[in-house]
Coordinates of C-alpha atoms and ligand atoms in Angstrom, one line a residue:
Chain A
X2 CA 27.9 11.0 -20.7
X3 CA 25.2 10.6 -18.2
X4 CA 27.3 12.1 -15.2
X5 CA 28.2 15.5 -17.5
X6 CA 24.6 16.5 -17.7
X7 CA 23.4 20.1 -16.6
X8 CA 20.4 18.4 -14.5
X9 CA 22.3 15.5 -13.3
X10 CA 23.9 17.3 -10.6
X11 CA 22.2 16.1 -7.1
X12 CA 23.6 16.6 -3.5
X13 CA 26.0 13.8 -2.1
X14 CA 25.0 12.4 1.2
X15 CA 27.3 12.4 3.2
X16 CA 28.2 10.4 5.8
X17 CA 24.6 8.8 6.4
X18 CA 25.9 5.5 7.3
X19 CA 28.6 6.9 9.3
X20 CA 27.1 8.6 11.7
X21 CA 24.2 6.4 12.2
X22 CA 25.4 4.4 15.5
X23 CA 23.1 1.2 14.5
X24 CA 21.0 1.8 17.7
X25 CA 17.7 0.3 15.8
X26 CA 15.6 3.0 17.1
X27 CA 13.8 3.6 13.9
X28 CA 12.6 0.1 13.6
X29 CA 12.0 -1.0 17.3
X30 CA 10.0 1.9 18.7
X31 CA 7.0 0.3 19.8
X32 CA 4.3 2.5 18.0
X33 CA 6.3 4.4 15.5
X34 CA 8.0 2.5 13.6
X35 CA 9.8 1.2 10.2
X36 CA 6.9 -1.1 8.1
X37 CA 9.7 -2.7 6.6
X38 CA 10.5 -4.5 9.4
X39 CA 7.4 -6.9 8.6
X40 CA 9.8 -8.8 6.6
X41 CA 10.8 -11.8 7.9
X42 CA 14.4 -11.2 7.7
X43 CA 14.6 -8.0 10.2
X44 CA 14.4 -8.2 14.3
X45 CA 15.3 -5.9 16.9
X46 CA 19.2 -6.9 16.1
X47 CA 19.3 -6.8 12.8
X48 CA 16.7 -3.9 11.1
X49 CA 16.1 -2.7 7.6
X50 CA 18.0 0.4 8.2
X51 CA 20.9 -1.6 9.8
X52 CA 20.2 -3.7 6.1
X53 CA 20.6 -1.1 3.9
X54 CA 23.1 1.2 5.3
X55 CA 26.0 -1.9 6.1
X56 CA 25.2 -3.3 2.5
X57 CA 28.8 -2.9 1.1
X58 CA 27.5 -1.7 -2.2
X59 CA 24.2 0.2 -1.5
X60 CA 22.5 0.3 -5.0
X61 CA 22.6 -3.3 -5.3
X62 CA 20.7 -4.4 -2.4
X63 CA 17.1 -5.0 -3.5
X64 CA 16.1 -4.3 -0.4
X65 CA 16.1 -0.5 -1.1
X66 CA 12.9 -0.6 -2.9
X67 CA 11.2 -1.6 -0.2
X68 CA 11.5 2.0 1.4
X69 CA 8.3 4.1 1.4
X70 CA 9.6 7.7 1.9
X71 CA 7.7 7.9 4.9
X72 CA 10.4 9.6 7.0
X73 CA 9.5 8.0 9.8
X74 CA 13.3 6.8 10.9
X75 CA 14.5 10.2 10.3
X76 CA 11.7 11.4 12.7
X77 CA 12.4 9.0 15.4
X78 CA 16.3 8.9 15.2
X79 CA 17.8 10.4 18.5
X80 CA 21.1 11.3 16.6
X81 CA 19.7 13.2 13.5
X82 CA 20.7 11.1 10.7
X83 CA 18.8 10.6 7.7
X84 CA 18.3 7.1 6.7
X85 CA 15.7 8.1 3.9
X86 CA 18.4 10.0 2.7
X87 CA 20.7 7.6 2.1
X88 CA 18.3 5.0 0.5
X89 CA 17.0 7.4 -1.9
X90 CA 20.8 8.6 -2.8
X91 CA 21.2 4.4 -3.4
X92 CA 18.0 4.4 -5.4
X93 CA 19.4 6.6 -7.8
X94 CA 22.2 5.2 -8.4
X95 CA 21.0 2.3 -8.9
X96 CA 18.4 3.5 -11.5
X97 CA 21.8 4.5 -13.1
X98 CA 23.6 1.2 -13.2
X99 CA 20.5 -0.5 -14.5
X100 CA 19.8 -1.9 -11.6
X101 CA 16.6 -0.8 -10.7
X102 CA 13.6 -3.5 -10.7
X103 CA 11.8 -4.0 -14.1
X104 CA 8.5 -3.3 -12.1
X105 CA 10.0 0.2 -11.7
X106 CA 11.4 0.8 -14.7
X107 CA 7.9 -0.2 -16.4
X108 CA 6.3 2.5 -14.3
X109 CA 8.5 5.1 -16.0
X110 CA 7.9 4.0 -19.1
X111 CA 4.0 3.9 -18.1
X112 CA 4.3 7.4 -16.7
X113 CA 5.8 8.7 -19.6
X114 CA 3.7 7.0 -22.1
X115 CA 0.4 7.5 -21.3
X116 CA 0.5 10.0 -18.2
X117 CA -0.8 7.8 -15.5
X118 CA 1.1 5.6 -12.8
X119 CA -1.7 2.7 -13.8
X120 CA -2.4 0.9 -17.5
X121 CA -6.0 2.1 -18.2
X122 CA -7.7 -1.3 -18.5
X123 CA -11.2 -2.3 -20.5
X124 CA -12.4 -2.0 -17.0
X125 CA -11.6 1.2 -16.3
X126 CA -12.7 2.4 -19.4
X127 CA -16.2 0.6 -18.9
X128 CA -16.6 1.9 -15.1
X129 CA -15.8 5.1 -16.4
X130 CA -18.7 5.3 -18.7
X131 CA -20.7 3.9 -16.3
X132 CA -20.0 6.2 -13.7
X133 CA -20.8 9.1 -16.3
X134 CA -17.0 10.1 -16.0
X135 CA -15.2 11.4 -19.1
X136 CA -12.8 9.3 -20.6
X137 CA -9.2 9.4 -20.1
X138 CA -6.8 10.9 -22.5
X139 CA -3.2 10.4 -22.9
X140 CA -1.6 13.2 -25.2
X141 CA -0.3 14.9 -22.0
X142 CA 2.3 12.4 -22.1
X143 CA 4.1 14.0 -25.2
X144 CA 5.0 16.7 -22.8
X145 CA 6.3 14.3 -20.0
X146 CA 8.3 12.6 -22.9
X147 CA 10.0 15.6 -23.7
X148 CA 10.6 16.2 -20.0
X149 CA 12.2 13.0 -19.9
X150 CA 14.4 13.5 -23.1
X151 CA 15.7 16.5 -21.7
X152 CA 16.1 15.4 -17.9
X153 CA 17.4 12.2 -19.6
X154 CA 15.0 10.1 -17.3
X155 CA 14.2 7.8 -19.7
X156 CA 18.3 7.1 -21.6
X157 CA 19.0 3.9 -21.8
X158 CA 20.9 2.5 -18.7
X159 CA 24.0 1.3 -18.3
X160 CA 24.4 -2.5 -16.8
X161 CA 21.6 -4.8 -17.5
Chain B
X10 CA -18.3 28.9 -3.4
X11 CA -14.5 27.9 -3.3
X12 CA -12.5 27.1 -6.3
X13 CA -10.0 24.5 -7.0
X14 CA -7.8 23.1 -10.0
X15 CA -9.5 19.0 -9.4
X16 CA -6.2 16.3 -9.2
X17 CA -8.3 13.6 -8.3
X18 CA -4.8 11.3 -8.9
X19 CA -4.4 8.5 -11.4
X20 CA -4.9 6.0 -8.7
X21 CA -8.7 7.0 -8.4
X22 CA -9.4 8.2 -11.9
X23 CA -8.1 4.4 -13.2
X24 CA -8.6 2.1 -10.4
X25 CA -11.5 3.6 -8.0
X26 CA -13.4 5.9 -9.9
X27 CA -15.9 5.4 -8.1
X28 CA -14.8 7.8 -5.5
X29 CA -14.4 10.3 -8.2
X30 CA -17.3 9.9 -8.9
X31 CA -18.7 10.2 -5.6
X32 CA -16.1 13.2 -4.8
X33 CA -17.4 15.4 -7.8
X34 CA -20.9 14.9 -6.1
X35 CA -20.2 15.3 -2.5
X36 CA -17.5 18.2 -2.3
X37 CA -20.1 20.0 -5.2
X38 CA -22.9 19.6 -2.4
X39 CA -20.5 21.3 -0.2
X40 CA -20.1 24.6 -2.2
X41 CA -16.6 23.3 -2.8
X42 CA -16.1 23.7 -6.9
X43 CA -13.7 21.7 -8.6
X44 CA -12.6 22.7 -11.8
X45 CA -10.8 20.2 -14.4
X46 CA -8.1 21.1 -16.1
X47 CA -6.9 19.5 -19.3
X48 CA -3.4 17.8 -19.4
X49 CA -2.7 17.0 -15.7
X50 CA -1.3 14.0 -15.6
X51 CA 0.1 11.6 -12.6
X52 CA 1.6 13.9 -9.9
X53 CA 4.3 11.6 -10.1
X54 CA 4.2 9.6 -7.6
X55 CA 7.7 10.0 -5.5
X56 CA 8.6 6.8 -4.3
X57 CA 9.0 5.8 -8.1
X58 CA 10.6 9.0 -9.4
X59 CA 12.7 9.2 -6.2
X60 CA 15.4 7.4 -8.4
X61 CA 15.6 11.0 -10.3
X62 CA 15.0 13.6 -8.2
X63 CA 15.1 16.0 -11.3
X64 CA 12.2 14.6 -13.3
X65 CA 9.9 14.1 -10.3
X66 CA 10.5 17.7 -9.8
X67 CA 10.5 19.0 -13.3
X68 CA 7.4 17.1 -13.7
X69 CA 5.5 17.8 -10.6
X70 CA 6.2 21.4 -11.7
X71 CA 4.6 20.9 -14.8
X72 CA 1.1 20.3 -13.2
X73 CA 1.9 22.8 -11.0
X74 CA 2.1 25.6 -13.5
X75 CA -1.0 24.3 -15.2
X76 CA -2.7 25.3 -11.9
X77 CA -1.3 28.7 -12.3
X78 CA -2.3 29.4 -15.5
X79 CA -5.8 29.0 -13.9
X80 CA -4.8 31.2 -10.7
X81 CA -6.4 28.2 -9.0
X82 CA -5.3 26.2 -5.5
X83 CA -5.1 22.6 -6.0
X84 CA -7.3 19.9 -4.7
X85 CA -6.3 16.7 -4.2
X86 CA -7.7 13.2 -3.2
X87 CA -4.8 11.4 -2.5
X88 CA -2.0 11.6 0.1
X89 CA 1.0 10.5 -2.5
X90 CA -0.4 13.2 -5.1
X91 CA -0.1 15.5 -2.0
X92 CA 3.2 14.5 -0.8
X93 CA 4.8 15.1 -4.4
X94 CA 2.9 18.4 -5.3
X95 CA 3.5 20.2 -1.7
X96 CA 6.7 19.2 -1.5
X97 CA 8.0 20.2 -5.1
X98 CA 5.9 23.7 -4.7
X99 CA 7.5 24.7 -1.2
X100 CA 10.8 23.3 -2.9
X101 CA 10.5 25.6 -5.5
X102 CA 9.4 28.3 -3.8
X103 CA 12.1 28.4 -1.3
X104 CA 14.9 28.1 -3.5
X105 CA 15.6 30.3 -7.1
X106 CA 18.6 28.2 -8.0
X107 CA 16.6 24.9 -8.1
X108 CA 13.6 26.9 -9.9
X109 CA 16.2 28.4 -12.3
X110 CA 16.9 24.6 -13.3
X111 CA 13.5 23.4 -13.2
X112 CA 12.6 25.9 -15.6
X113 CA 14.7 25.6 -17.8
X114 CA 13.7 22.0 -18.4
X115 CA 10.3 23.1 -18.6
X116 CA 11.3 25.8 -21.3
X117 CA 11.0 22.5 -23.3
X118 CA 7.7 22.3 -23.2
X119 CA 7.0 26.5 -23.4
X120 CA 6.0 26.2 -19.4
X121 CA 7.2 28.1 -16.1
X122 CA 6.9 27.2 -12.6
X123 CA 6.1 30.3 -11.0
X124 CA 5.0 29.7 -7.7
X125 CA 1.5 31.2 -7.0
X126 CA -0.3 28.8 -6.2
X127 CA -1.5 26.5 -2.9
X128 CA -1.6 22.4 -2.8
X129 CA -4.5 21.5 -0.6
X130 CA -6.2 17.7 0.4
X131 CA -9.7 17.4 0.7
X132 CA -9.4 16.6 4.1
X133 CA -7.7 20.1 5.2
X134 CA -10.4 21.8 3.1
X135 CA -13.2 19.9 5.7
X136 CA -11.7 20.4 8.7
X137 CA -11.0 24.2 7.8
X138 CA -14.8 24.3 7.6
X139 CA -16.3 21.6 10.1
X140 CA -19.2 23.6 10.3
X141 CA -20.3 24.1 7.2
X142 CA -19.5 20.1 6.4
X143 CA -21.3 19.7 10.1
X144 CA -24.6 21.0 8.9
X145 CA -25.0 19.0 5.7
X146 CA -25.0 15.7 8.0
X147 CA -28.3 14.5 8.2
X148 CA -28.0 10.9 9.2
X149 CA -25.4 10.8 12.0
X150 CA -23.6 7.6 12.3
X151 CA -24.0 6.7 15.9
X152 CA -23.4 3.2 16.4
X153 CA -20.5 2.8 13.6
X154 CA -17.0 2.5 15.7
X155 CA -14.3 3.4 13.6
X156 CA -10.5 3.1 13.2
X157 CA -8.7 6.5 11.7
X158 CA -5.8 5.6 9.7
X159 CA -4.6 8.7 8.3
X160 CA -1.5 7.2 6.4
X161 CA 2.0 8.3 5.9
X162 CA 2.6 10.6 3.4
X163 CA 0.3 13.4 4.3
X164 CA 2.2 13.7 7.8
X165 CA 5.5 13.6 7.1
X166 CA 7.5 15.6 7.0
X167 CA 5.2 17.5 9.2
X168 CA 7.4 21.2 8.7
X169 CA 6.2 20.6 4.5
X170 CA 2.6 18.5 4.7
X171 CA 1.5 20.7 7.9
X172 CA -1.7 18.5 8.7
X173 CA -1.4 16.7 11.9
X174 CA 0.7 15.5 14.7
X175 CA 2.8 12.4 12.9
X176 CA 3.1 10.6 16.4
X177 CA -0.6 10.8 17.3
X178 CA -2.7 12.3 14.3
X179 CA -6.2 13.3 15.2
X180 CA -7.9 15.4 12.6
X181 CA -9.1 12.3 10.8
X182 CA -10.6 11.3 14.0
X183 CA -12.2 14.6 14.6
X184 CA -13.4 14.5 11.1
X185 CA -15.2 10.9 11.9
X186 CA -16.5 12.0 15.1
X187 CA -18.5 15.2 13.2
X188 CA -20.3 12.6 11.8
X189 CA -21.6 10.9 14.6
X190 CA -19.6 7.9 14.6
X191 CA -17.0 7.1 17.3
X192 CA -13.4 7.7 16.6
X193 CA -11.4 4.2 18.7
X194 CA -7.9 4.4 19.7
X195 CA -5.9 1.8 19.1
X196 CA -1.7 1.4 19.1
X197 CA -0.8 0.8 15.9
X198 CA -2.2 4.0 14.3
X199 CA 1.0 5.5 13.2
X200 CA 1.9 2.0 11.4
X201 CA 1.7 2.3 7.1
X202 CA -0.3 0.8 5.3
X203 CA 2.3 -1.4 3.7
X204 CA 1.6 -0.1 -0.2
X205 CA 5.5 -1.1 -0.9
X206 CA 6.1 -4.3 1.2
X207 CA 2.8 -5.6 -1.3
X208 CA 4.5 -4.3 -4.6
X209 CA 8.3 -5.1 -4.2
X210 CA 8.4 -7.1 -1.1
X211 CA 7.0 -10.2 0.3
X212 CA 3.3 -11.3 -0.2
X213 CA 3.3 -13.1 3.8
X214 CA 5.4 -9.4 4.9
X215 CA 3.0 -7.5 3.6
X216 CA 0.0 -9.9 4.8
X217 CA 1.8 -10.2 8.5
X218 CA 1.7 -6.0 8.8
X219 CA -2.0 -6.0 7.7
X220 CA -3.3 -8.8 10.1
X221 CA -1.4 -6.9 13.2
X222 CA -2.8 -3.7 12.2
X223 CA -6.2 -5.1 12.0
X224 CA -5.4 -6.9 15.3
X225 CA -4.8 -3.8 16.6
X226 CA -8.1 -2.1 15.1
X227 CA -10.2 -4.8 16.4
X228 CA -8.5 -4.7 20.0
X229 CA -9.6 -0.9 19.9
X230 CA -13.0 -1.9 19.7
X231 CA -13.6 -0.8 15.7
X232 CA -16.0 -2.3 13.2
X233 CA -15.0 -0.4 10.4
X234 CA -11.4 1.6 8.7
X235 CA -11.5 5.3 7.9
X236 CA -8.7 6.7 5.4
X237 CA -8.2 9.5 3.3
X238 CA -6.1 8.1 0.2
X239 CA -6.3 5.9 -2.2
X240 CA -3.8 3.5 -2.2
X241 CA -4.1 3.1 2.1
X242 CA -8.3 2.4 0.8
X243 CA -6.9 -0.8 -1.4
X244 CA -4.5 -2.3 0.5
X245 CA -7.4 -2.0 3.4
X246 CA -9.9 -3.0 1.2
X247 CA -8.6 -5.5 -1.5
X248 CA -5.1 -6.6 1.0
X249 CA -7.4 -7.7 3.9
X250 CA -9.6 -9.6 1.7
X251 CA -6.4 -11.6 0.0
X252 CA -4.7 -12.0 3.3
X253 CA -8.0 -13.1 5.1
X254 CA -8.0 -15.5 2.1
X255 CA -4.6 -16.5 2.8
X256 CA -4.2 -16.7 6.8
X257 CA -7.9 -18.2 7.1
X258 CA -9.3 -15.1 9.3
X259 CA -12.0 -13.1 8.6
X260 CA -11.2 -9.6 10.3
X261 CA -14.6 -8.3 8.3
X262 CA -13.3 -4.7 9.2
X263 CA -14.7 -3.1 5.6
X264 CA -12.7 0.2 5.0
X265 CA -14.5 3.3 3.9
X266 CA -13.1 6.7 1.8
X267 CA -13.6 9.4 4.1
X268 CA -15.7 11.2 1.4
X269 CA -18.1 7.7 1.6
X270 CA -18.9 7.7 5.5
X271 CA -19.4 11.9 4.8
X272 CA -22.0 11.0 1.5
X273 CA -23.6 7.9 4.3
X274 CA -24.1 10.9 7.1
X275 CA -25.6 12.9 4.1
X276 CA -28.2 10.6 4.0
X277 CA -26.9 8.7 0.6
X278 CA -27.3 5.1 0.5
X279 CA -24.3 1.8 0.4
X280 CA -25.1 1.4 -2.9
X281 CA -24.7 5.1 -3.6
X282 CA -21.6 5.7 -2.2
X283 CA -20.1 2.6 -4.0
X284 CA -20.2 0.0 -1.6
X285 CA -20.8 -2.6 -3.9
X286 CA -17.3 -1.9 -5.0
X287 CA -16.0 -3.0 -1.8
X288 CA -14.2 -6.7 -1.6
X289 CA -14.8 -6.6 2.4
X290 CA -17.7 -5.9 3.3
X291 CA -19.3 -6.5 7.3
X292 CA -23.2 -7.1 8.1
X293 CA -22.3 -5.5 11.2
X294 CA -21.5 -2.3 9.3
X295 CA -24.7 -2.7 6.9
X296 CA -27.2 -3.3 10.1
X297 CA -25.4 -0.7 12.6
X298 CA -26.6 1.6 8.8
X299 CA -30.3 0.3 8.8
X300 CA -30.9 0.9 12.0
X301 CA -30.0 4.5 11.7
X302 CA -32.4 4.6 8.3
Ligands
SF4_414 S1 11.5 6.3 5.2 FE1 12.0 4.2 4.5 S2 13.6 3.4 5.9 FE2 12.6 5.2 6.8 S3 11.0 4.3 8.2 FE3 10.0 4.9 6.2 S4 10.1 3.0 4.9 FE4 11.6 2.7 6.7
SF4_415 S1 19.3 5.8 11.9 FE1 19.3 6.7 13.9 S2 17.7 5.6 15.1 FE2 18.2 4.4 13.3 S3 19.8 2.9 13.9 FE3 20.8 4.7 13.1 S4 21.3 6.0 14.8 FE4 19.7 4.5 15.5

């Protein structure tokens, strides 16, 4: 079972969404402010931290993977609370129900099985050469592999 | 001549390695050596692995004890290869039940995190040294009016990444200005770069941050974008040039690596540094250069 592993084991955030008092401070101060809000469904009334901490279920919202880990709302926040916090804790659960985004998902299996974030095109491997650079190699990844099997990063998950 | 373990980040050493090119060369000239060590790999990158906390650690750890075994600081190129490496190493430092764990997932592998080493971006190096980088400038860039956007995650959280102010950063300008050029204010300074809106979000959201930020530049009076990672450098570079496409303006604000304006004030050519690598590119820029020779 996923939940009985020895690394599994990550702090619970509590009360995040609680104590936030849905002032939209994070996403309206004039200079310093959440990027998300570019999309065209947040204003000053209703912000992406409003969206993602009132979502009744948190990991399904697809609009968690539009945070950047930037801390900014946590920085601004005049009461303390944490909204980065919260999205990451909804980020992995959702990575846990299977309901992360495929682009994601591909990225891990990228990471682990070649060692970089990026497929290493013809392209690269031409500019490379060009460049007189040395070639890139991938047999670090067996390491990161057996990282994963042991962190069990890269188990199968469990809804679709 | 100063040491470090080289992480020039997979971003750069896949997409743009031109400016690892152009690093190697540049921070060599400065007496800065960088040494590469087999089997890094990608730091990783934390907004991915932030959906387990425990691999992004365990695996940021990895690289860091690879580092040790060198007894070598490492240097970075990248903001998001910083974020991940300085935060996991301070982590790990400051807390022996974490590093128990950690460890014992690297036992795996025959590796231990043990914590001796410093994470460092090439950008702290310079301005720890302005004048040594100060006297290699031989072709100052008076005339070139430049935007700093330093990005996001080598500010915050400013008690780990230690660089600069997150509400008004200024080193980068600072950096800029010890080349000659003029460092312009402008008000959205502090606003990302908008790396996730482009890759999970919205094409127009993402397109709609960039042309207000470049708004913003151009109000300040800039002809050209400074930045000091990768991933701000493309959506700058290859982002403007789509959503120019797209909303039928031509901001013609052409970004530049810090380590490229440094190698231009060195006396190296465009072509040198790369810029034919560029998507947006400004005639403004390439005349403000010829007339300086
Ligand atoms: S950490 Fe996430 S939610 Fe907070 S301001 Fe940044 S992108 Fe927005
Ligand atoms: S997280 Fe803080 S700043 Fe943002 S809406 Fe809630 S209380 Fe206000």
């Amino acid at each position: 079972m996923r939940s009985s592993h020895p690394l599994r084991a990550r702090p619970i955030v509590i009360g995040v969404a609680e104590a936030c008092l849905r002032c939209g401070v994070c996403c309206a101060v004039e200079t310093h402010f959440c990027h998300v809000q570019f999309e065209e469904e947040f204003d000053e009334r209703y912000t992406y931290v409003y969206h993602c901490l009132s979502t009744p279920d948190p990991a399904s919202n697809q609009g968690i993977w539009l945070c950047t880990a930037c801390h900014k709302c946590e920085e601004v926040c005049p009461y303390e609370t944490s909204p980065l916090r919260f999205i990451e804790a909804a980020k992995a659960e959702a990575y846990k129900r299977g309901l992360a985004p495929r682009l994601l998902t591909g990225i891990i299996a990228q990471i682990t099985s070649t060692g970089y974030l990026f497929p290493i095109t013809p392209s690269t491997v031409r500019r490379r050469a060009e460049l007189g650079l040395k070639p890139l190699t991938t047999e670090a990844a067996e390491e990161l592999r057996q990282i994963a099997l042991k962190t069990g990063l890269t188990e199968p998950r469990g809804e679709p | 001549m100063r040491r470090y373990a080289f992480f020039p980040g997979c971003f750069i050493q896949v997409r743009q390695p031109h400016l690892e090119a152009l690093s190697r060369r540049i921070l060599g000239e400065l007496g800065v050596e960088l040494v590469d060590v087999e089997g890094f790999t990608c730091c990783p990158e934390a907004v991915t692995l932030s959906v387990d906390k425990m691999s992004w650690r365990v695996m940021a750890a990895r690289n860091l004890s690879l580092a040790e075994e060198l007894g070598l600081d490492i240097l970075t190129l990248c903001n998001g290869c910083l974020y991940t490496l300085r935060t996991v190493n301070q982590e790990l430092k400051g807390d022996e039940e974490l590093r128990g764990r950690v460890n014992d997932a690297l036992s795996v592998i025959d590796r231990e995190f043990r914590g001796l080493i410093r994470v460092r971006h090439f950008a702290e190096i310079l301005i720890e040294d302005l004048e040594r980088m100060k006297a290699h400038v031989e072709r100052p860039l008076e005339g070139l009016r430049i935007a700093c956007h330093t990005g996001c995650h080598i500010l915050s959280p400013p008690e780990v990444m230690g660089f600069d102010d997150p509400y008004d950063p200024v080193i980068l300008d600072e950096l800029v200005e010890a080349l000659g050029a003029e460092a312009v204010d402008y008000d959205l300074k502090t606003l990302c770069c908008g790396w996730t809106l482009s890759t999970y979000g919205s094409r127009e959201a993402s397109e709609r941050l960039l042309a207000s930020k470049l708004n913003s530049m151009r109000r300040g009076g800039a002809t050209a974008i400074a930045v000091i990672c990768p991933q701000c450098f493309h959506q700058f570079d290859v982002g403007q040039a789509s959503a120019a496409r797209r909303l039928g303006i031509e901001y013609r604000l052409p970004v530049f690596y810090y380590l490229e304006l440094l190698a231009l004030a060195m006396g190296f050519s465009l072509d040198e540094v790369g810029y034919r690598y560029h998507r947006v590119r400004s005639g403004e820029v390439e005349e403000a250069l010829e007339v300086i020779g």
